XYZ file of C-alpha atoms in Angstrom:
714
model
C 25.649 14.154 24.391
C 23.066 12.917 21.912
C 21.592 9.510 22.782
C 22.258 7.095 19.979
C 19.474 5.333 18.195
C 21.072 2.097 19.309
C 19.860 2.617 22.879
C 16.456 4.040 22.052
C 15.502 1.473 19.428
C 16.633 -1.454 21.575
C 14.541 -0.317 24.520
C 11.564 0.533 22.341
C 11.546 -2.963 20.904
C 10.885 -4.149 24.435
C 7.723 -2.037 24.458
C 5.749 -4.521 22.341
C 3.234 -4.771 25.167
C 3.474 -1.195 26.375
C 0.780 1.412 25.742
C 1.239 4.129 23.125
C 0.921 6.727 25.885
C 4.450 5.867 27.077
C 5.913 7.069 23.784
C 7.079 10.684 23.888
C 7.468 12.885 20.820
C 10.927 14.424 20.518
C 11.699 17.752 18.832
C 14.382 17.781 16.145
C 17.356 19.999 15.630
C 18.464 21.080 12.197
C 21.075 18.865 10.606
C 21.082 16.085 13.190
C 18.922 13.511 14.925
C 17.078 14.871 17.934
C 18.322 14.789 21.469
C 16.383 12.652 23.893
C 14.201 14.466 26.471
C 15.275 12.031 29.128
C 15.581 8.352 29.914
C 13.008 6.055 28.372
C 10.608 4.362 30.788
C 11.567 0.899 31.940
C 9.086 -1.909 31.301
C 9.006 -5.571 32.096
C 10.775 -7.704 29.499
C 7.991 -8.856 27.225
C 9.536 -9.733 23.915
C 10.916 -13.063 22.842
C 14.562 -14.014 22.705
C 14.230 -14.239 18.910
C 13.364 -10.538 18.738
C 16.207 -9.614 21.070
C 18.652 -11.687 19.027
C 17.520 -9.950 15.836
C 17.962 -6.561 17.459
C 21.453 -7.392 18.708
C 22.383 -8.116 15.103
C 20.649 -5.179 13.428
C 21.129 -2.297 15.859
C 24.900 -1.863 15.521
C 24.485 -1.501 11.759
C 21.658 0.960 12.301
C 23.886 2.986 14.645
C 26.561 3.229 11.980
C 24.009 4.420 9.407
C 22.685 7.074 11.778
C 26.213 8.270 12.489
C 26.845 8.560 8.779
C 23.752 10.758 8.369
C 24.845 13.008 11.232
C 28.227 13.484 9.631
C 26.927 13.812 6.078
C 28.931 16.409 4.181
C 26.391 16.731 1.407
C 23.347 15.232 -0.318
C 25.228 12.157 -1.553
C 26.365 11.137 1.930
C 22.873 11.798 3.223
C 21.359 9.564 0.548
C 23.785 6.751 1.322
C 22.909 6.934 5.016
C 19.166 6.817 4.318
C 19.671 3.912 1.911
C 21.464 1.927 4.627
C 18.650 2.560 7.122
C 16.088 1.602 4.479
C 17.891 -1.694 3.841
C 17.833 -2.521 7.561
C 14.126 -1.713 7.904
C 13.261 -3.755 4.808
C 15.291 -6.655 6.164
C 13.395 -6.480 9.453
C 9.978 -6.502 7.767
C 10.624 -9.781 5.978
C 12.012 -11.688 8.980
C 9.976 -14.853 9.557
C 7.547 -14.701 12.517
C 9.181 -11.810 14.429
C 9.587 -9.369 11.542
C 6.623 -7.168 12.401
C 7.752 -6.683 16.013
C 11.375 -6.010 15.081
C 10.483 -3.600 12.285
C 7.957 -1.808 14.477
C 10.629 -1.281 17.097
C 12.941 0.279 14.521
C 10.123 2.463 13.135
C 9.174 3.658 16.618
C 12.799 4.420 17.409
C 13.183 6.525 14.282
C 10.083 8.508 15.227
C 11.169 9.109 18.805
C 14.586 10.287 17.680
C 12.875 12.888 15.468
C 13.457 10.934 12.284
C 9.970 11.453 10.896
C 10.287 15.210 11.233
C 13.672 15.101 9.568
C 12.344 13.008 6.673
C 9.544 15.518 6.184
C 12.153 18.250 5.834
C 14.082 16.125 3.315
C 10.878 15.705 1.296
C 10.897 19.481 0.820
C 14.506 19.469 -0.379
C 15.419 20.974 -3.725
C 17.606 17.939 -4.412
C 15.487 15.365 -6.237
C 17.567 12.341 -5.209
C 17.384 13.310 -1.540
C 13.648 13.752 -1.858
C 13.222 10.351 -3.533
C 15.364 8.558 -0.974
C 13.487 10.182 1.911
C 10.206 9.139 0.323
C 11.340 5.516 -0.023
C 12.380 5.385 3.639
C 9.221 7.102 4.887
C 7.050 4.653 2.942
C 8.659 1.717 4.774
C 8.289 3.084 8.333
C 4.634 4.174 8.318
C 3.403 1.980 11.171
C 0.274 3.152 13.025
C 2.001 5.581 15.421
C 4.059 7.065 12.603
C 0.912 7.572 10.531
C -0.501 9.482 13.497
C 2.515 11.786 13.486
C 2.340 12.391 9.740
C -1.406 13.076 9.944
C -0.800 15.690 12.637
C 2.176 17.583 11.233
C 3.070 16.325 7.773
C -0.005 15.764 5.655
C 0.535 19.034 3.813
C 4.043 17.953 2.848
C 2.700 14.670 1.437
C -0.053 16.454 -0.471
C 2.464 18.874 -1.989
C 4.591 15.901 -2.951
C 1.600 14.302 -4.695
C 1.441 17.279 -7.054
C 4.829 16.305 -8.518
C 3.378 13.485 -10.592
C 5.677 12.961 -13.554
C 8.881 11.627 -11.954
C 8.701 7.826 -11.766
C 10.861 7.329 -8.657
C 9.005 10.019 -6.757
C 5.655 8.647 -7.911
C 6.581 5.209 -6.588
C 7.329 6.451 -3.082
C 4.550 9.057 -2.942
C 1.891 6.579 -4.039
C 3.227 4.179 -1.396
C 3.005 6.851 1.307
C -0.554 7.703 0.252
C -1.403 3.988 0.326
C -0.490 3.885 4.028
C -2.083 7.224 4.936
C -5.459 6.188 3.502
C -5.520 3.608 6.335
C -5.155 6.208 9.059
C -8.684 7.471 9.722
C -11.834 8.717 8.029
C -10.771 12.297 8.726
C -7.381 11.778 7.090
C -9.037 10.102 4.091
C -11.354 13.074 3.720
C -8.460 15.535 3.782
C -6.468 13.481 1.285
C -9.454 13.318 -1.050
C -10.323 16.993 -0.671
C -6.772 18.282 -1.195
C -5.677 16.235 -4.185
C -4.254 12.989 -2.805
C -6.931 10.852 -4.435
C -6.592 12.810 -7.683
C -2.912 11.851 -7.787
C -3.717 8.173 -7.242
C -6.340 8.207 -9.999
C -3.925 9.991 -12.321
C -1.305 7.289 -11.775
C -3.884 4.565 -12.489
C -3.285 5.249 -16.187
C 0.435 4.476 -15.887
C 2.044 1.148 -16.742
C 4.660 0.899 -13.965
C 3.711 -2.129 -11.818
C 5.068 -0.636 -8.568
C 3.001 2.534 -8.951
C -0.077 0.579 -10.034
C 0.170 -1.751 -7.037
C 0.363 1.238 -4.693
C -2.618 2.822 -6.473
C -4.738 -0.317 -6.212
C -3.911 -0.761 -2.522
C -4.478 2.928 -1.794
C -7.954 2.757 -3.333
C -8.702 -0.436 -1.396
C -7.568 1.225 1.845
C -9.630 4.343 1.154
C -12.710 2.207 0.504
C -12.103 -0.023 3.545
C -11.077 2.594 6.105
C -12.625 5.794 4.777
C -16.280 5.186 5.634
C -19.373 5.787 3.525
C -18.964 9.552 3.143
C -15.512 9.141 1.599
C -16.765 6.276 -0.550
C -19.290 8.715 -1.939
C -16.467 11.145 -2.756
C -14.556 8.315 -4.448
C -17.579 7.651 -6.641
C -17.863 11.335 -7.536
C -14.242 11.296 -8.675
C -14.981 8.204 -10.816
C -12.714 5.889 -8.849
C -14.856 2.898 -9.868
C -14.069 3.534 -13.550
C -10.333 3.981 -12.938
C -10.241 0.717 -11.010
C -11.098 -1.099 -14.239
C -7.588 -1.000 -15.789
C -6.136 -2.189 -12.475
C -8.606 -5.069 -12.143
C -8.184 -5.919 -15.825
C -4.388 -5.986 -16.003
C -2.742 -9.294 -16.899
C 0.631 -8.300 -15.451
C 0.315 -8.570 -11.664
C -2.100 -10.543 -9.477
C -1.616 -8.245 -6.480
C -2.713 -5.226 -8.516
C -5.828 -7.064 -9.681
C -6.551 -8.361 -6.199
C -6.519 -4.983 -4.452
C -8.450 -3.356 -7.294
C -11.121 -6.054 -6.984
C -11.172 -5.586 -3.209
C -11.680 -1.841 -3.629
C -14.554 -2.184 -6.104
C -16.230 -4.908 -4.027
C -16.158 -2.704 -0.922
C -17.569 0.275 -2.842
C -20.408 -1.896 -4.155
C -21.608 -2.594 -0.589
C -22.460 1.096 -0.185
C -26.099 1.264 -1.290
C -25.847 4.981 -2.086
C -23.316 4.382 -4.859
C -24.047 0.752 -5.749
C -25.634 1.568 -9.120
C -22.770 3.852 -10.114
C -20.274 1.141 -9.233
C -22.202 -1.405 -11.310
C -22.219 0.937 -14.331
C -18.416 1.178 -14.264
C -18.177 -2.449 -15.431
C -15.355 -3.146 -12.968
C -17.533 -5.199 -10.629
C -18.023 -7.875 -13.293
C -14.302 -8.696 -13.161
C -14.236 -9.705 -9.482
C -15.688 -13.211 -9.259
C -14.076 -14.562 -12.483
C -10.664 -13.353 -11.268
C -11.018 -14.832 -7.773
C -12.117 -18.139 -9.301
C -8.710 -18.410 -11.027
C -6.665 -18.016 -7.825
C -5.351 -20.648 -5.450
C -5.435 -19.405 -1.808
C -2.288 -21.289 -0.826
C -0.232 -19.944 -3.710
C -1.597 -16.444 -3.194
C -0.617 -16.634 0.493
C 2.964 -17.206 -0.660
C 2.654 -14.137 -2.904
C 1.489 -12.019 0.029
C 4.228 -13.375 2.291
C 6.746 -12.288 -0.313
C 5.524 -8.692 -0.014
C 7.144 -6.671 2.779
C 3.832 -5.077 3.728
C 2.178 -8.485 4.163
C 5.078 -10.648 5.336
C 3.351 -11.477 8.631
C -0.225 -11.453 7.357
C -2.842 -8.903 8.380
C -3.648 -7.661 11.870
C -6.924 -8.320 13.684
C -8.088 -4.764 12.967
C -7.497 -5.232 9.245
C -9.271 -8.590 9.161
C -12.194 -7.270 11.222
C -13.088 -4.987 8.325
C -13.665 -7.991 6.079
C -16.487 -9.411 8.219
C -19.146 -6.917 6.997
C -18.286 -7.971 3.446
C -19.040 -11.591 4.365
C -22.482 -10.517 5.553
C -23.143 -8.307 2.523
C -25.831 -9.128 -0.014
C -23.308 -8.508 -2.814
C -21.836 -11.721 -4.193
C -18.635 -9.905 -5.199
C -18.065 -8.661 -1.646
C -18.687 -12.113 -0.181
C -16.342 -13.679 -2.730
C -13.526 -11.198 -2.036
C -13.812 -11.413 1.744
C -14.017 -15.207 1.744
C -10.939 -15.519 -0.449
C -8.992 -12.971 1.617
C -9.860 -14.785 4.864
C -8.952 -18.111 3.270
C -5.534 -16.709 2.355
C -5.058 -15.228 5.821
C -6.151 -18.494 7.429
C -3.374 -20.233 5.503
C -0.856 -17.700 6.829
C -2.176 -17.690 10.403
C -2.259 -21.514 10.500
C 1.495 -21.539 9.899
C 1.894 -19.043 12.736
C -0.554 -20.957 14.982
C -2.659 -17.820 15.392
C -6.019 -18.994 14.054
C -7.885 -17.874 17.196
C -7.873 -14.419 15.671
C -10.758 -15.437 13.377
C -12.975 -16.345 16.335
C -12.105 -13.025 17.977
C -13.188 -10.998 14.948
C -16.441 -12.962 14.526
C -15.696 -14.431 11.092
C -16.451 -18.096 11.846
C -20.246 -17.921 11.904
C -20.365 -15.822 8.757
C -18.183 -18.336 6.912
C -20.387 -21.203 8.073
C -23.465 -19.340 6.866
C -21.864 -18.940 3.432
C -21.149 -22.667 3.273
C -24.773 -23.421 4.139
C -26.547 -20.868 1.996
C -24.360 -19.299 -0.706
C -25.570 -20.115 -4.245
C -22.105 -19.357 -5.628
C -19.834 -22.367 -5.893
C -16.593 -20.353 -5.785
C -17.547 -18.521 -2.599
C -18.880 -21.634 -0.876
C -15.743 -23.631 -1.733
C -13.481 -20.866 -0.428
C -15.464 -20.675 2.818
C -14.981 -24.418 3.326
C -11.228 -24.124 2.741
C -11.022 -21.199 5.149
C -12.847 -23.081 7.899
C -10.602 -26.118 7.405
C -7.475 -23.959 7.655
C -8.872 -22.385 10.830
C -9.449 -25.816 12.337
C -13.213 -25.320 12.450
C -15.981 -27.804 11.686
C -17.361 -27.381 8.178
C -21.182 -27.529 8.102
C -23.097 -29.417 5.434
C -24.584 -27.414 2.609
C -28.355 -27.078 2.873
C -30.767 -27.503 -0.013
C -31.719 -23.929 -0.924
C -35.363 -24.641 -1.824
C -36.591 -24.594 1.784
C -40.336 -24.531 0.918
C -39.895 -27.993 -0.634
C -38.033 -29.524 2.294
C -39.237 -32.859 3.621
C -39.204 -33.545 7.393
C -35.796 -35.192 6.965
C -34.239 -31.939 5.673
C -35.755 -30.067 8.614
C -34.155 -32.620 10.944
C -30.734 -32.033 9.369
C -31.137 -28.286 9.742
C -32.085 -28.614 13.426
C -28.998 -30.721 14.056
C -26.788 -28.216 12.282
C -27.999 -25.236 14.324
C -27.692 -27.088 17.626
C -31.364 -27.933 18.343
C -30.938 -31.707 18.371
C -33.057 -32.201 21.499
C -36.131 -30.870 19.677
C -35.767 -33.202 16.673
C -38.186 -35.875 18.004
C -41.062 -33.426 18.487
C -40.482 -31.814 15.080
C -40.479 -35.284 13.522
C -43.570 -36.334 15.483
C -45.459 -33.339 14.074
C -44.005 -33.977 10.578
C -42.683 -30.403 10.308
C -41.577 -29.912 6.696
C -40.234 -26.842 4.906
C -43.666 -25.267 4.467
C -44.554 -25.600 8.156
C -41.076 -24.535 9.260
C -41.402 -21.230 7.390
C -44.815 -20.610 8.991
C -43.900 -21.392 12.631
C -45.013 -18.914 15.289
C -43.915 -18.453 18.873
C -47.127 -20.140 20.037
C -46.321 -23.199 17.897
C -42.849 -23.490 19.417
C -44.073 -23.124 22.979
C -47.306 -25.119 22.796
C -46.576 -27.947 20.350
C -42.802 -28.256 20.044
C -41.754 -28.047 23.701
C -39.640 -24.894 23.541
C -40.528 -23.464 26.951
C -37.583 -21.086 27.381
C -38.161 -17.682 25.815
C -34.392 -17.313 25.318
C -34.284 -20.612 23.447
C -37.131 -19.462 21.235
C -35.245 -16.241 20.461
C -32.188 -18.285 19.472
C -34.352 -20.459 17.257
C -36.029 -17.519 15.519
C -32.662 -15.905 14.900
C -31.578 -19.031 13.017
C -34.948 -19.300 11.265
C -34.776 -15.664 10.146
C -31.368 -16.309 8.609
C -32.750 -19.388 6.852
C -35.694 -17.387 5.483
C -33.344 -14.645 4.299
C -31.117 -16.935 2.242
C -33.686 -19.500 1.070
C -34.537 -19.992 -2.602
C -38.254 -19.380 -3.257
C -38.208 -19.872 -7.031
C -40.625 -22.827 -6.892
C -43.396 -20.692 -5.398
C -42.367 -17.072 -6.049
C -43.404 -16.613 -9.677
C -42.970 -12.822 -9.734
C -39.516 -12.919 -8.100
C -40.797 -11.013 -5.085
C -37.876 -12.215 -2.960
C -35.265 -10.435 -5.081
C -37.342 -7.278 -5.112
C -37.628 -7.350 -1.310
C -33.875 -7.936 -1.138
C -33.266 -4.886 -3.313
C -35.179 -2.764 -0.793
C -33.219 -4.303 2.084
C -31.488 -7.714 2.084
C -33.076 -8.695 5.399
C -36.571 -8.141 3.960
C -36.253 -11.417 2.013
C -37.331 -13.125 5.231
C -40.920 -11.971 4.531
C -41.113 -13.573 1.070
C -42.903 -16.794 2.011
C -45.489 -15.073 4.203
C -46.381 -12.694 1.372
C -46.398 -15.358 -1.333
C -48.620 -17.736 0.657
C -51.094 -14.861 1.087
C -51.305 -14.580 -2.702
C -49.279 -11.369 -2.979
C -46.941 -10.787 -5.920
C -44.994 -7.761 -7.128
C -47.868 -6.469 -9.255
C -50.323 -6.533 -6.361
C -48.058 -5.347 -3.557
C -48.864 -1.655 -3.952
C -52.533 -2.435 -3.118
C -51.715 -4.036 0.238
C -52.375 -2.035 3.403
C -50.080 -1.777 6.396
C -52.677 -3.598 8.510
C -52.739 -6.514 6.064
C -48.949 -6.726 6.116
C -49.033 -6.924 9.890
C -51.992 -9.225 10.488
C -51.967 -11.497 7.441
C -48.270 -11.525 6.521
C -46.754 -11.280 10.023
C -44.490 -8.336 9.181
C -44.391 -7.284 12.816
C -41.876 -4.435 12.666
C -43.706 -1.239 11.750
C -40.697 0.445 10.153
C -40.237 -2.551 7.857
C -43.874 -2.331 6.782
C -43.548 1.361 5.948
C -40.375 0.827 3.891
C -41.875 -2.068 1.929
C -45.061 -0.165 1.093
C -43.189 3.016 0.132
C -40.904 1.031 -2.162
C -43.925 -0.718 -3.731
C -45.563 2.616 -4.549
C -42.317 3.985 -5.977
C -42.028 0.875 -8.144
C -45.531 1.529 -9.490
C -44.518 4.968 -10.766
C -40.958 4.134 -11.906
C -40.102 3.228 -15.528
C -40.264 -0.414 -16.465
C -36.896 -2.167 -16.475
C -37.210 -2.756 -20.202
C -37.541 0.926 -21.056
C -33.913 1.068 -22.130
C -34.208 -1.989 -24.341
C -34.046 0.138 -27.471
C -30.587 1.337 -26.532
C -29.469 -2.234 -26.001
C -30.797 -3.309 -29.389
C -29.099 -0.363 -31.063
C -25.732 -1.515 -29.730
C -22.854 0.330 -28.177
C -20.927 3.305 -29.483
C -17.584 1.519 -29.531
C -16.379 -2.064 -29.838
C -12.750 -2.437 -28.671
C -10.768 -5.251 -30.295
C -7.433 -6.187 -28.714
C -4.890 -8.967 -28.306
C -5.164 -10.052 -24.675
C -1.510 -10.913 -24.121
C -0.145 -7.510 -25.166
C -3.054 -5.105 -25.510
C -5.264 -5.610 -22.456
C -3.946 -2.639 -20.491
C -4.371 -0.191 -23.364
C -7.820 -1.626 -24.162
C -8.918 -1.076 -20.562
C -7.536 2.478 -20.529
C -9.377 3.287 -23.740
C -12.573 1.919 -22.228
C -12.283 4.165 -19.175
C -11.333 7.300 -21.114
C -14.173 6.840 -23.609
C -16.746 6.057 -20.907
C -15.737 9.197 -19.024
C -16.399 11.107 -22.253
C -19.907 9.658 -22.476
C -19.428 6.783 -24.929
C -20.836 3.299 -24.339
C -18.079 0.735 -24.783
C -18.014 -3.002 -25.411
C -15.154 -5.111 -24.045
C -15.696 -8.851 -24.430
C -14.690 -9.936 -20.902
C -17.338 -7.674 -19.502
C -20.423 -8.023 -21.640
C -20.545 -11.359 -23.458
C -23.425 -13.300 -21.960
C -24.276 -17.000 -22.031
C -24.640 -18.463 -25.482
C -22.459 -19.326 -28.407
C -19.360 -17.162 -28.070
C -18.780 -16.697 -31.796
C -22.350 -15.586 -32.479
C -22.278 -13.137 -29.585
C -18.972 -11.745 -30.755
C -20.146 -11.164 -34.314
C -23.404 -9.609 -33.090
C -21.491 -7.271 -30.799
C -19.197 -6.073 -33.579
C -22.082 -5.560 -36.003
C -24.258 -3.700 -33.482
C -21.486 -1.278 -32.477
C -21.216 1.972 -34.398
C -17.415 2.201 -34.233
C -14.605 -0.346 -34.152
C -11.472 0.647 -32.216
C -8.633 -1.759 -32.992
C -5.796 -1.896 -30.444
C -2.643 -2.756 -32.362
C -0.091 -3.690 -29.721
C 3.229 -5.462 -30.202
C 2.823 -8.523 -32.472
C -0.970 -8.289 -32.176
C -1.530 -9.375 -35.804
C 1.003 -12.214 -35.822
C -1.632 -14.877 -35.153
C -3.738 -13.530 -38.010
C -1.049 -14.339 -40.549
C -1.780 -17.568 -42.401
C -5.069 -17.855 -40.499
C -6.889 -18.916 -43.662
C -9.875 -20.396 -41.795
C -10.498 -17.251 -39.719
C -10.240 -19.046 -36.380
C -8.332 -16.296 -34.604
C -10.638 -13.973 -32.661
C -8.876 -10.734 -33.586
C -8.927 -11.769 -37.246
C -12.620 -12.595 -36.975
C -13.422 -9.258 -35.315
C -11.495 -7.228 -37.912
C -13.039 -9.095 -40.858
C -16.541 -8.621 -39.432
C -15.972 -4.894 -38.871
C -14.660 -4.393 -42.401
C -17.417 -6.398 -44.071
C -20.125 -4.531 -42.172
C -18.667 -1.104 -42.976
C -17.783 -0.014 -39.468
C -15.787 3.122 -38.745
C -12.441 1.448 -38.008
C -9.976 3.344 -35.793
C -6.611 1.624 -35.263
C -4.729 2.680 -32.126
C -1.098 1.603 -32.182
C 1.259 0.971 -29.267
C 4.770 -0.346 -30.051
C 3.318 -1.847 -33.206
C 5.213 -2.671 -36.405
C 3.017 -2.536 -39.504
C 3.264 -5.854 -41.396
C 3.572 -6.485 -45.104
C -0.020 -6.574 -46.418
C 0.703 -9.788 -48.317
C 1.298 -11.620 -45.023
C -2.293 -11.014 -43.895
C -5.452 -12.798 -45.067
C -7.246 -10.977 -47.877
C -10.392 -10.350 -45.842
C -8.536 -8.130 -43.360
C -5.858 -6.385 -45.458
C -8.035 -3.316 -45.850
C -7.428 -2.485 -42.214
C -3.965 -1.274 -43.247
C -5.582 1.518 -45.272
C -6.642 3.253 -42.100
C -4.237 5.683 -40.494
C -3.283 4.492 -37.045
C -3.427 6.819 -34.065
C -0.271 6.360 -32.036
C -1.031 5.929 -28.342
C 0.966 8.186 -26.052
C 1.075 7.304 -22.362
C 2.533 10.743 -21.638
C -0.176 12.609 -23.574
C -3.211 10.409 -23.095
C -5.790 13.197 -23.169
C -4.493 14.505 -26.496
C -4.610 11.004 -27.964
C -8.151 10.465 -26.673
C -9.279 13.776 -28.184
C -8.084 12.622 -31.602
C -9.845 9.271 -31.214
C -13.041 11.089 -30.229
C -12.854 13.264 -33.354
C -12.803 10.081 -35.429
C -15.658 8.618 -33.390
C -17.731 11.722 -33.982
C -17.727 11.322 -37.732
C -14.295 11.881 -39.204
C -13.142 8.570 -40.675
C -9.584 7.519 -39.935
C -9.418 6.227 -43.523
C -9.746 9.814 -44.780
C -7.466 11.573 -42.308
C -4.251 12.913 -43.770
C -1.147 11.263 -42.405
C 1.565 13.578 -41.257
C -0.742 16.526 -40.607
C 0.362 19.172 -38.195
C -1.680 17.865 -35.258
C -1.450 14.211 -36.217
C -0.577 11.515 -33.714
C -0.897 8.671 -36.169
C 2.032 6.395 -36.949
C 0.662 4.138 -39.691
C 2.369 4.174 -43.096
C 0.447 4.036 -46.345
C -0.590 0.570 -47.402
C 2.273 -1.448 -48.748
C 5.039 0.098 -46.665
C 6.848 -1.900 -43.996
């Protein structure tokens, strides 16, 4: 007699504190759920009455659904049974407080009854609906132990599934499964990348379906977070940083943008690929986006997602701590915001001790004290408040200019209050503080314990690393040292006070670094000197100034409310084909916006105009040319740019409704954007960019993708 899932799942939900070793894999039999190999091990009751009450309610319904699958007469009955199980699992995930434990019990029970193996067989079915339904259920039950099982026996099935990329329903579930599997291990990430899983995710990044895009963004974030540096390198080689741009740029869904920004911020912390990530342009979107979010409201958004309904686990949050300690502002900003959101969630659950356990508190306090970025510092303060921690006072960054009073405040903040009188007696200011030696601490400042001195120098090293030396460091030596290694900024003041700047550094000997500049670690001295000599022979940073003055290949004009996704896709496609592209959110620097905009249009060689739904409506009756799209089009026409309209669900207006200075844009044949045939559309755009004017192209030609009518038609 087959044991019902009712018994197995109920007992497994009491294994919340049991070790994974007690879970036994069960073989399956064709056409039915597996038989049990024997009685499940008894454990001490360890789950709450709330969990047991939830199980008493859910398990009878689950039993009925399993029975229906066993007795399924055909694909339709099978799909109904899987849909009922899916509804129960989804209901469990979103239960307040106990949802994770209840859902995990159900997921474990399905695995132990052979359900994972059966779902893998359904994913190979010739019936598309059965395959889609199995994919939806599998996506919802991929807890850690189930990911282990899939990684061992089913990764090939998932990879084959990822090759079927055009069906929307299948793409939704497959991208969701890949999202979870990228969390499994570095080895699994490597196999997924090598065998086409990442290619599928990057292919779907060009789609417009929000469910697929959210899975893609989260999958890329998981691959970056859990895959390790070697897999991050492979992501860079496959141009993941570029394809993250449309996801981080979308105006449709905050979750998509959030995970895309998380992915790019993590990739930027890998020094091997940092420059490539910067060139993608995606990194510039991170901090402005985070600055627009409210942590409390975003916590509600996460709680409304089944995958985040209980917040993140300690293992997940632990991976954010290195981002806090990164030298990249974007990584610090992302991690601080994420921890602030999680602190809001964990405070409601009274589980804030988790942040002390993962070591995030000190890093957040350091950000409050030293971060020059107001957004990041403010988020760190909010996170500490939500965690119930004391928020330190922000320190003046220009440490060399500190008066004795500022030194006193710093001593109090780092817990060295007992030494304040002696520091004050000797009038230790910022200059003296940065020059202190071990002999000074022991002989003059009463720090007899060698352990205490080590604690003090650890705090002083951190202060030196994050201090602002702009008042004395005329050649910006500190930033150069930080580019070699962030911790090398601690040597800035010693070098500067010895009269060393960036231009003279290559003449310094290792002995001088050690004896005069107190760079005591030999390996640090070697790295600094090697980098200085490389700098001497490398091109000056202004060597590419000519290219900047010449402008970009393409200026993309778009209406933000309806054309941002297409504009971002065009940017990525054209960059991957070797064109330099201007998109205003990414490259406009400080200064008068209008002047910068006009200069950017005039310096670009081509003007790609994204004509999305109602994109020209605001231009109508804009007699004073105040609308930005109107201004961009008029500037491009008056300066004789090669104008290439790209239409997407666009209705051509009556020319008489547009201002006279932009009507000529209707004389250009529009290239109709095709989401299904993006490469073909891009090839046509490239032909126009390479010299064939869209004004001269013949509408209705055999290979034409353009949809614009001759001027005057509506």
